[in-house]
């Protein structure tokens, strides 16, 4: 019966995983990790309580807490209840603050200036006439007259998007335009592996203040190369190993990661630009972007910028690091030498022996396209492609970008944008400086909306320490508050554990006494029967 039940459960899990679609986001992975951690903490606490009781019965004086042992059962129960209420209230407060922040970030209803279809510049989709270019549109009326005279960089906003993601994309466009682009009027490029619908083009172009360009991805950039065994790739995807991993069973996700690693910068439309800013559906910006980040990169000589860094799931890139090391070793340069001014310490804690999984979260990246169009990068991604990890595992473009750019770029060529408040799934940032948040009309809460400084999965603090990012006075104060909060939570948890342990010890003692009483009663009865 147990075996049949387990088989049924496995079958049900597989069926549920097949029903999941590609729009499932990274939140699933974070929630799964959180759930596993909570379960692990529970088992650890139960083990600690058992050890505590065992030491008590072995008369280990260090285990006794006189303040607790002198309490009555009712007093212990009351203290446990108070602790539970406090923990519940703290959790509820955090959720409320995050909810308020998210609601306030949505802004007003979607607005924009209508575009007359007759003024649309159409590029016919034929093999002889730019098959990659679907439409190019430009506003008849500029939203903000200041962008007419503003000297823009040769840069574009860039989005890889499906027709089905239209309304998620509209929310993002509304925020990017109102928070940034209506002051600067940069172009926006949309790419898709299938033609964009009329609805997608009409609604998105209606909201964008700059020139909008819609491109098609060439078939050879979104398909299997000859050296990949498609049957093997399918067998890997559909194996039980990948059923519980985010995008683990997705074929299109693997094509997307390969495209973002190898081809997006080669698209004919993208080749016309010097810089790009990658923007995806379902992201939020909680503050006005006060300065032009493209101009900042140009003036400061920065090649790559990000807002959030985190740790990758190891089982999705099991052989990526070893494969990467083989490539870099072939270049006859020690990228982990202390004489090399790079960020190798950001991605490895043991001088290159292993990968610590830290990566720049590439759903937001602002960069120079020159870092892709070079022999070292081209050689790297082609080497990875031949290894098959895009399809036989689930290599993402984020760790790939992070590994190579942390090695081949200088420290001062990679920048953490701490003044851009960005949110995607559970990852969120919020500037700490009060005056900046006021000027930038921020809707985020600097205390609760700073996953990058609070989460153990975040690598931002590591980058700040290694990469030499500027630390505002508020940073040190904020980190001190986080440490104090953690100490208080640990103290409360320890008190809770001791109270539960004392309760368990008393219950065990009561059961032992009752068992002893029953044993004595049986002996007395046996003695009485013998006397008779």
Coordinates of C-alpha atoms in Angstrom, one line a residue:
X1 CA 0.0 0.0 0.0
X2 CA 2.8 2.4 0.9
X3 CA 4.6 1.6 -2.3
X4 CA 1.4 2.2 -4.3
X5 CA 0.9 5.5 -2.5
X6 CA 4.5 6.7 -3.2
X7 CA 4.1 5.7 -6.9
X8 CA 0.8 7.7 -7.1
X9 CA 2.5 10.7 -5.4
X10 CA 5.4 10.6 -7.8
X11 CA 3.0 10.3 -10.8
X12 CA 1.0 13.3 -9.4
X13 CA 4.2 15.3 -9.0
X14 CA 5.2 14.6 -12.6
X15 CA 1.8 15.6 -13.9
X16 CA 1.8 18.8 -11.9
X17 CA 5.2 19.7 -13.2
X18 CA 4.2 19.1 -16.8
X19 CA 1.2 21.5 -16.4
X20 CA 3.6 24.3 -15.2
X21 CA 4.4 26.9 -17.9
X22 CA 7.4 29.0 -18.8
X23 CA 5.9 32.1 -17.0
X24 CA 6.6 30.5 -13.6
X25 CA 9.2 32.8 -12.1
X26 CA 12.2 32.6 -9.8
X27 CA 9.9 33.1 -6.8
X28 CA 9.1 29.4 -7.0
X29 CA 12.8 28.5 -6.4
X30 CA 13.1 31.0 -3.5
X31 CA 9.9 29.7 -1.9
X32 CA 11.0 26.1 -2.3
X33 CA 14.4 27.0 -0.7
X34 CA 12.6 28.8 2.1
X35 CA 10.3 25.9 2.8
X36 CA 13.2 23.4 2.8
X37 CA 15.1 25.7 5.2
X38 CA 12.1 25.9 7.6
X39 CA 11.7 22.1 7.5
X40 CA 15.5 21.7 8.2
X41 CA 15.3 24.2 11.1
X42 CA 12.3 22.3 12.6
X43 CA 14.2 19.0 12.5
X44 CA 17.3 20.6 13.9
X45 CA 15.3 22.1 16.8
X46 CA 13.7 18.8 17.6
X47 CA 17.1 17.1 17.7
X48 CA 18.4 19.9 20.0
X49 CA 15.5 19.3 22.3
X50 CA 16.1 15.6 22.4
X51 CA 19.8 16.2 23.2
X52 CA 18.8 18.6 25.9
X53 CA 16.5 16.1 27.6
X54 CA 19.2 13.4 27.3
X55 CA 21.7 15.7 29.0
X56 CA 19.2 16.5 31.8
X57 CA 18.8 12.8 32.6
X58 CA 22.5 12.4 32.5
X59 CA 22.7 15.2 35.1
X60 CA 24.7 17.6 33.1
X61 CA 24.6 20.8 35.1
X62 CA 25.3 23.0 32.1
X63 CA 21.9 22.1 30.6
X64 CA 19.8 23.4 33.4
X65 CA 18.2 26.9 33.2
X66 CA 17.2 27.7 36.8
X67 CA 15.0 30.6 35.7
X68 CA 13.0 28.2 33.4
X69 CA 13.0 25.2 35.7
X70 CA 11.4 27.2 38.5
X71 CA 8.5 28.3 36.3
X72 CA 5.1 26.6 36.5
X73 CA 3.6 24.8 33.5
X74 CA 1.2 27.6 33.1
X75 CA 3.9 30.2 33.1
X76 CA 5.9 28.3 30.5
X77 CA 2.8 28.0 28.3
X78 CA 2.2 31.8 28.7
X79 CA 5.7 32.7 27.7
X80 CA 5.6 30.4 24.6
X81 CA 2.4 32.0 23.6
X82 CA 3.8 35.5 23.9
X83 CA 6.9 34.6 21.9
X84 CA 4.7 33.1 19.2
X85 CA 2.5 36.2 19.1
X86 CA 5.5 38.5 18.8
X87 CA 6.9 36.4 15.9
X88 CA 3.5 36.4 14.2
X89 CA 3.1 40.2 14.6
X90 CA 6.6 40.9 13.2
X91 CA 5.9 38.7 10.2
X92 CA 2.5 40.3 9.6
X93 CA 4.1 43.8 9.9
X94 CA 6.7 42.9 7.3
X95 CA 4.1 41.6 4.9
X96 CA 1.9 44.7 5.3
X97 CA 4.9 47.0 4.6
X98 CA 5.9 45.1 1.6
X99 CA 2.3 45.0 0.3
X100 CA 1.9 48.8 0.7
X101 CA 5.2 49.3 -1.2
X102 CA 4.1 47.1 -4.0
X103 CA 0.6 48.7 -4.3
X104 CA 2.0 52.2 -4.3
X105 CA 4.5 51.3 -7.0
X106 CA 1.9 50.4 -9.5
X107 CA 1.0 54.0 -10.3
X108 CA -2.0 55.2 -12.3
X109 CA -3.7 53.5 -15.2
X110 CA -1.8 52.9 -18.4
X111 CA -1.5 56.1 -20.4
X112 CA 0.1 57.1 -23.7
X113 CA -0.2 59.0 -26.9
X114 CA -2.0 57.2 -29.8
X115 CA 0.0 56.4 -32.9
X116 CA -1.7 56.6 -36.3
X117 CA -1.3 53.3 -38.1
X118 CA -0.9 55.1 -41.4
X119 CA 2.3 56.7 -40.1
X120 CA 3.8 53.3 -39.3
X121 CA 7.1 52.6 -41.1
X122 CA 6.7 49.0 -42.3
X123 CA 9.5 46.7 -43.2
X124 CA 8.3 43.8 -45.3
X125 CA 9.2 40.4 -43.9
X126 CA 11.0 38.7 -46.8
X127 CA 14.3 36.9 -47.1
X128 CA 15.6 39.6 -49.4
X129 CA 14.5 42.6 -47.3
X130 CA 15.5 42.5 -43.7
X131 CA 13.7 39.3 -42.5
X132 CA 14.7 40.2 -38.9
X133 CA 13.0 43.6 -38.9
X134 CA 9.2 43.5 -38.4
X135 CA 8.3 47.1 -37.6
X136 CA 9.9 50.4 -36.7
X137 CA 7.8 53.1 -35.2
X138 CA 8.4 56.6 -33.9
X139 CA 6.0 58.8 -31.9
X140 CA 4.2 61.6 -33.7
X141 CA 4.3 63.6 -30.4
X142 CA 7.0 63.6 -27.8
X143 CA 5.7 63.1 -24.3
X144 CA 8.4 65.3 -22.8
X145 CA 9.8 68.2 -25.0
X146 CA 13.1 68.0 -23.1
X147 CA 14.1 64.8 -24.9
X148 CA 14.1 66.7 -28.2
X149 CA 17.3 68.6 -27.4
X150 CA 18.8 66.0 -25.0
X151 CA 22.0 64.5 -26.4
X152 CA 21.4 60.8 -26.0
X153 CA 24.0 58.1 -26.0
X154 CA 23.9 55.5 -28.8
X155 CA 21.9 53.2 -26.6
X156 CA 18.6 51.3 -26.4
X157 CA 16.3 49.6 -24.0
X158 CA 16.1 45.9 -24.9
X159 CA 13.4 43.3 -24.2
X160 CA 13.1 39.7 -25.2
X161 CA 9.3 39.1 -25.0
X162 CA 6.4 36.9 -26.1
X163 CA 3.0 38.1 -27.3
X164 CA 1.5 36.3 -24.3
X165 CA 3.5 38.6 -21.9
X166 CA 1.9 41.8 -23.3
X167 CA 0.1 43.0 -20.2
X168 CA 2.9 42.2 -17.9
X169 CA 5.1 44.2 -20.2
X170 CA 2.8 47.1 -20.3
X171 CA 3.0 47.6 -16.5
X172 CA 6.8 47.5 -16.8
X173 CA 6.8 50.0 -19.7
X174 CA 4.6 52.4 -17.8
X175 CA 7.0 52.4 -14.9
X176 CA 10.2 52.7 -17.0
X177 CA 8.7 55.5 -19.1
X178 CA 7.3 57.5 -16.1
X179 CA 10.4 56.9 -13.9
X180 CA 13.0 57.4 -16.6
X181 CA 12.5 57.4 -20.4
X182 CA 10.0 60.2 -20.8
X183 CA 12.8 62.5 -19.8
X184 CA 15.3 61.0 -22.2
X185 CA 13.4 59.4 -25.1
X186 CA 15.7 56.4 -25.7
X187 CA 14.8 53.8 -28.3
X188 CA 13.3 50.5 -27.3
X189 CA 14.0 47.2 -29.1
X190 CA 11.7 44.2 -28.7
X191 CA 12.8 40.8 -30.0
X192 CA 10.7 37.6 -30.4
X193 CA 11.2 34.2 -32.0
X194 CA 7.8 34.7 -33.7
X195 CA 6.2 37.8 -35.2
X196 CA 4.7 40.3 -32.7
X197 CA 0.9 40.6 -32.9
X198 CA -0.8 43.8 -34.0
X199 CA -2.2 44.2 -30.5
X200 CA 1.3 43.9 -29.0
X201 CA 2.8 46.5 -31.3
X202 CA -0.2 48.9 -31.0
X203 CA -0.3 48.9 -27.2
X204 CA 3.4 48.9 -26.4
X205 CA 4.4 51.5 -29.0
X206 CA 1.5 53.7 -27.7
X207 CA 3.3 54.1 -24.4
X208 CA 7.0 54.5 -25.4
X209 CA 8.4 58.0 -25.8
X210 CA 11.3 57.0 -28.1
X211 CA 11.6 55.0 -31.3
X212 CA 10.3 51.5 -31.0
X213 CA 11.7 48.6 -33.1
X214 CA 10.3 45.1 -33.3
X215 CA 12.7 42.4 -34.5
X216 CA 12.5 38.7 -35.3
X217 CA 15.0 36.2 -34.0
X218 CA 16.7 34.2 -36.9
X219 CA 15.7 30.6 -36.8
X220 CA 19.3 29.4 -36.4
X221 CA 19.5 31.4 -33.1
X222 CA 16.5 29.7 -31.6
X223 CA 17.0 26.0 -32.5
X224 CA 19.3 23.1 -31.8
X225 CA 22.8 23.1 -33.3
X226 CA 23.9 19.9 -35.2
X227 CA 26.1 18.7 -32.4
X228 CA 23.3 18.5 -29.8
X229 CA 21.4 15.2 -29.5
X230 CA 17.7 16.4 -29.4
X231 CA 16.5 13.0 -28.1
X232 CA 19.0 13.1 -25.3
X233 CA 18.1 16.7 -24.5
X234 CA 14.4 15.7 -24.3
X235 CA 15.2 12.7 -22.1
X236 CA 17.2 15.0 -19.7
X237 CA 14.4 17.6 -19.5
X238 CA 11.7 15.0 -18.8
X239 CA 13.7 13.1 -16.2
X240 CA 12.5 13.2 -12.7
X241 CA 15.6 15.2 -11.6
X242 CA 14.3 18.3 -13.3
X243 CA 10.6 18.1 -12.4
X244 CA 11.0 20.1 -9.2
X245 CA 13.5 22.7 -10.5
X246 CA 12.3 26.1 -11.9
X247 CA 12.2 25.9 -15.7
X248 CA 13.8 22.4 -15.3
X249 CA 11.4 20.8 -17.9
X250 CA 11.2 23.9 -20.2
X251 CA 12.7 23.6 -23.7
X252 CA 12.1 27.3 -24.6
X253 CA 13.8 28.5 -21.4
X254 CA 17.0 26.7 -22.5
X255 CA 16.8 28.3 -26.0
X256 CA 16.3 31.7 -24.3
X257 CA 19.4 31.3 -22.1
X258 CA 21.4 30.2 -25.1
X259 CA 20.1 33.2 -27.1
X260 CA 20.9 35.7 -24.3
X261 CA 24.4 34.2 -24.0
X262 CA 25.3 33.8 -27.6
X263 CA 23.2 35.8 -30.0
X264 CA 21.2 38.8 -28.7
X265 CA 24.1 41.2 -29.3
X266 CA 24.5 39.8 -32.9
X267 CA 21.0 40.7 -34.0
X268 CA 21.2 43.3 -36.8
X269 CA 19.1 45.8 -34.9
X270 CA 21.2 45.5 -31.7
X271 CA 24.4 45.9 -33.8
X272 CA 23.4 49.6 -34.4
X273 CA 23.9 50.4 -30.7
X274 CA 26.8 50.9 -28.3
X275 CA 24.9 50.3 -25.0
X276 CA 21.8 48.4 -24.0
X277 CA 19.6 48.2 -20.9
X278 CA 17.9 44.8 -20.5
X279 CA 14.3 45.1 -19.2
X280 CA 11.9 42.2 -18.7
X281 CA 8.1 41.8 -18.0
X282 CA 7.0 41.8 -14.4
X283 CA 9.6 44.1 -12.9
X284 CA 9.1 47.2 -10.8
X285 CA 11.0 50.4 -10.3
X286 CA 10.3 52.1 -7.0
X287 CA 12.2 55.4 -7.5
X288 CA 12.7 57.9 -10.3
X289 CA 15.9 57.3 -12.1
X290 CA 17.4 60.7 -11.7
X291 CA 20.5 60.4 -14.0
X292 CA 21.0 58.8 -17.4
X293 CA 22.8 55.5 -16.7
X294 CA 24.0 55.2 -20.3
X295 CA 25.8 58.6 -19.9
X296 CA 27.2 57.5 -16.6
X297 CA 28.7 54.3 -18.1
X298 CA 30.2 56.4 -21.0
X299 CA 31.7 59.0 -18.7
X300 CA 33.1 56.6 -16.1
X301 CA 34.3 54.0 -18.5
X302 CA 32.1 51.3 -17.0
X303 CA 31.3 48.3 -19.1
X304 CA 28.7 46.4 -17.0
X305 CA 26.1 47.5 -14.5
X306 CA 23.6 45.6 -12.3
X307 CA 21.3 46.0 -9.2
X308 CA 20.9 42.6 -7.7
X309 CA 23.2 39.6 -7.4
X310 CA 22.4 36.2 -5.9
X311 CA 23.4 32.6 -5.7
X312 CA 22.5 30.2 -8.6
X313 CA 20.9 26.7 -8.0
X314 CA 23.9 24.4 -8.1
X315 CA 22.0 21.5 -9.7
X316 CA 21.3 23.6 -12.8
X317 CA 25.0 24.2 -13.6
X318 CA 26.8 21.2 -12.2
X319 CA 29.5 21.1 -14.8
X320 CA 29.6 24.8 -15.8
X321 CA 32.5 25.8 -13.6
X322 CA 34.8 22.8 -14.6
X323 CA 34.0 23.5 -18.3
X324 CA 34.7 27.2 -17.8
X325 CA 38.0 26.5 -16.1
X326 CA 39.1 24.4 -19.1
X327 CA 38.4 27.3 -21.4
X328 CA 40.2 29.9 -19.3
X329 CA 43.2 27.6 -18.7
X330 CA 43.6 27.3 -22.5
X331 CA 44.1 31.1 -22.7
X332 CA 47.4 30.8 -20.7
X333 CA 46.5 33.6 -18.3
X334 CA 46.0 33.2 -14.6
X335 CA 42.8 35.1 -14.0
X336 CA 42.9 34.3 -10.3
X337 CA 46.3 35.9 -9.7
X338 CA 46.4 38.7 -7.2
X339 CA 48.2 40.8 -9.8
X340 CA 45.0 40.7 -12.0
X341 CA 42.7 43.6 -11.1
X342 CA 39.4 41.8 -11.6
X343 CA 36.5 40.4 -9.5
X344 CA 37.6 36.8 -9.4
X345 CA 37.0 36.9 -5.6
X346 CA 33.4 37.6 -6.2
X347 CA 32.7 34.3 -8.0
X348 CA 35.2 32.1 -6.1
X349 CA 36.1 31.8 -2.4
X350 CA 39.0 29.5 -2.9
X351 CA 41.1 31.0 -5.6
X352 CA 39.3 29.4 -8.5
X353 CA 38.9 25.9 -7.2
X354 CA 35.2 26.1 -7.0
X355 CA 32.4 28.5 -8.0
X356 CA 30.5 30.0 -5.1
X357 CA 27.4 30.5 -7.3
X358 CA 27.3 34.3 -7.0
X359 CA 26.0 35.9 -10.2
X360 CA 24.7 39.3 -11.4
X361 CA 21.0 38.8 -11.9
X362 CA 20.8 39.5 -15.6
X363 CA 17.1 40.3 -15.9
X364 CA 18.5 43.8 -15.1
X365 CA 21.7 44.7 -16.8
X366 CA 23.1 47.9 -18.4
X367 CA 26.2 47.3 -20.4
X368 CA 28.4 48.1 -23.3
X369 CA 27.9 45.8 -26.3
X370 CA 31.7 45.8 -26.8
X371 CA 32.1 43.3 -24.0
X372 CA 30.4 40.7 -26.1
X373 CA 31.9 41.5 -29.5
X374 CA 35.4 40.2 -28.8
X375 CA 37.4 37.1 -29.3
X376 CA 37.6 36.0 -25.7
X377 CA 33.8 36.2 -25.1
X378 CA 33.0 34.6 -28.5
X379 CA 35.4 31.8 -27.7
X380 CA 33.9 31.2 -24.3
X381 CA 30.3 30.9 -25.2
X382 CA 31.1 28.8 -28.3
X383 CA 33.2 26.5 -26.1
X384 CA 30.2 26.2 -23.6
X385 CA 27.8 25.6 -26.4
X386 CA 29.9 22.7 -27.8
X387 CA 29.9 21.2 -24.2
X388 CA 26.1 20.9 -24.4
X389 CA 25.2 22.4 -21.0
X390 CA 22.5 24.7 -22.3
X391 CA 20.4 21.6 -23.2
X392 CA 21.8 18.7 -21.2
X393 CA 21.8 20.8 -18.0
X394 CA 20.1 24.2 -17.6
X395 CA 22.9 26.7 -17.8
X396 CA 21.6 30.3 -17.5
X397 CA 23.0 33.4 -19.1
X398 CA 23.3 35.1 -15.7
X399 CA 26.1 32.8 -14.3
X400 CA 27.8 32.8 -17.7
X401 CA 27.9 36.6 -17.9
X402 CA 29.0 36.8 -14.3
X403 CA 31.8 34.3 -14.6
X404 CA 33.5 35.8 -17.7
X405 CA 32.9 39.5 -16.9
X406 CA 34.2 39.0 -13.3
X407 CA 37.4 37.6 -14.8
X408 CA 38.1 39.6 -18.0
X409 CA 36.9 43.1 -16.8
X410 CA 38.6 45.3 -14.3
X411 CA 36.9 45.9 -10.9
X412 CA 36.2 49.5 -11.8
X413 CA 34.5 48.4 -15.0
X414 CA 31.6 46.7 -13.2
X415 CA 29.2 48.9 -11.3
X416 CA 26.4 48.2 -8.7
X417 CA 23.6 50.7 -9.2
X418 CA 22.6 51.3 -5.6
X419 CA 20.4 54.3 -6.4
X420 CA 18.1 52.3 -8.7
X421 CA 15.3 50.7 -6.7
X422 CA 14.5 47.5 -8.7
X423 CA 12.3 44.5 -8.0
X424 CA 11.8 41.2 -9.7
X425 CA 10.0 38.4 -7.9
X426 CA 11.5 38.3 -4.3
X427 CA 14.6 40.3 -5.1
X428 CA 14.2 44.0 -4.3
X429 CA 16.5 47.0 -3.6
X430 CA 15.8 50.3 -2.0
X431 CA 18.1 53.3 -1.5
X432 CA 19.0 54.0 2.1
X433 CA 19.5 57.7 2.0
X434 CA 16.4 59.6 3.1
X435 CA 17.0 62.7 1.0
X436 CA 17.5 60.7 -2.2
X437 CA 14.3 58.7 -1.7
X438 CA 12.4 61.9 -1.2
X439 CA 13.8 63.6 -4.3
X440 CA 13.4 60.4 -6.4
X441 CA 9.8 60.0 -5.2
X442 CA 10.5 56.5 -3.9
X443 CA 7.7 54.2 -2.8
X444 CA 9.9 51.5 -1.3
X445 CA 10.5 50.9 2.4
X446 CA 14.3 51.0 3.1
X447 CA 13.9 48.8 6.1
X448 CA 11.8 45.9 4.7
X449 CA 12.4 46.4 0.9
X450 CA 16.1 45.5 0.9
X451 CA 16.3 41.8 0.1
X452 CA 19.8 42.4 -1.2
X453 CA 21.1 43.3 2.2
X454 CA 19.0 41.0 4.3
X455 CA 18.9 37.6 2.5
X456 CA 21.6 35.0 2.8
X457 CA 21.0 34.2 -0.9
X458 CA 22.1 37.7 -1.9
X459 CA 25.6 38.4 -3.0
X460 CA 25.4 42.2 -3.0
X461 CA 27.2 42.6 0.4
X462 CA 30.0 40.4 -1.0
X463 CA 30.3 42.7 -4.0
X464 CA 30.3 45.8 -1.9
X465 CA 33.1 44.4 0.2
X466 CA 35.2 43.1 -2.8
X467 CA 34.2 45.5 -5.6
X468 CA 34.9 48.7 -3.6
X469 CA 31.4 50.1 -4.1
X470 CA 30.7 53.3 -2.3
X471 CA 29.3 53.0 1.2
X472 CA 27.0 55.7 2.3
X473 CA 26.9 56.5 6.1
X474 CA 23.4 55.0 6.1
X475 CA 24.9 51.6 5.0
X476 CA 26.9 51.0 8.1
X477 CA 23.9 52.1 10.3
X478 CA 21.6 49.9 8.3
X479 CA 23.8 46.8 8.6
X480 CA 24.1 47.5 12.4
X481 CA 20.3 47.4 12.7
X482 CA 20.1 44.2 10.7
X483 CA 22.7 42.6 13.0
X484 CA 20.8 43.8 16.1
X485 CA 17.5 42.4 14.7
X486 CA 19.1 39.1 13.9
X487 CA 20.6 38.9 17.4
X488 CA 17.2 39.7 18.9
X489 CA 15.5 37.0 16.7
X490 CA 18.1 34.5 17.7
X491 CA 17.7 35.3 21.4
X492 CA 14.0 34.9 21.1
X493 CA 14.4 31.6 19.2
X494 CA 16.8 30.3 21.9
X495 CA 14.4 31.3 24.6
X496 CA 11.6 29.6 22.7
X497 CA 13.7 26.5 22.3
X498 CA 14.6 26.3 26.0
X499 CA 10.9 26.7 27.0
X500 CA 9.9 24.0 24.6
X501 CA 12.7 21.8 25.8
X502 CA 11.6 22.3 29.5
X503 CA 8.0 21.5 28.6
X504 CA 9.2 18.3 26.7
X505 CA 11.4 17.3 29.7
X506 CA 8.5 17.7 32.1
X507 CA 6.2 15.7 29.8
X508 CA 8.8 13.0 29.5
X509 CA 9.3 13.0 33.3
X510 CA 5.5 12.7 33.8
X511 CA 5.4 9.8 31.4
X512 CA 8.3 8.1 33.2
X513 CA 6.6 8.5 36.6
X514 CA 3.3 7.1 35.3
X515 CA 5.2 4.2 33.7
X516 CA 7.0 3.6 37.0
X517 CA 3.7 3.7 38.9
X518 CA 2.1 1.2 36.5
X519 CA 5.2 -1.0 36.9
X520 CA 4.9 -0.9 40.7
X521 CA 1.1 -1.6 40.5
X522 CA 1.8 -4.7 38.3
X523 CA 4.4 -5.9 40.8
X524 CA 2.1 -5.4 43.7
X525 CA -0.7 -7.2 41.9
X526 CA 1.6 -10.1 41.0
X527 CA 2.8 -10.3 44.7
X528 CA -0.8 -10.3 45.9
X529 CA -1.7 -13.1 43.5
X530 CA 1.2 -15.2 44.7
X531 CA 0.1 -14.7 48.3
X532 CA -3.4 -16.0 47.4

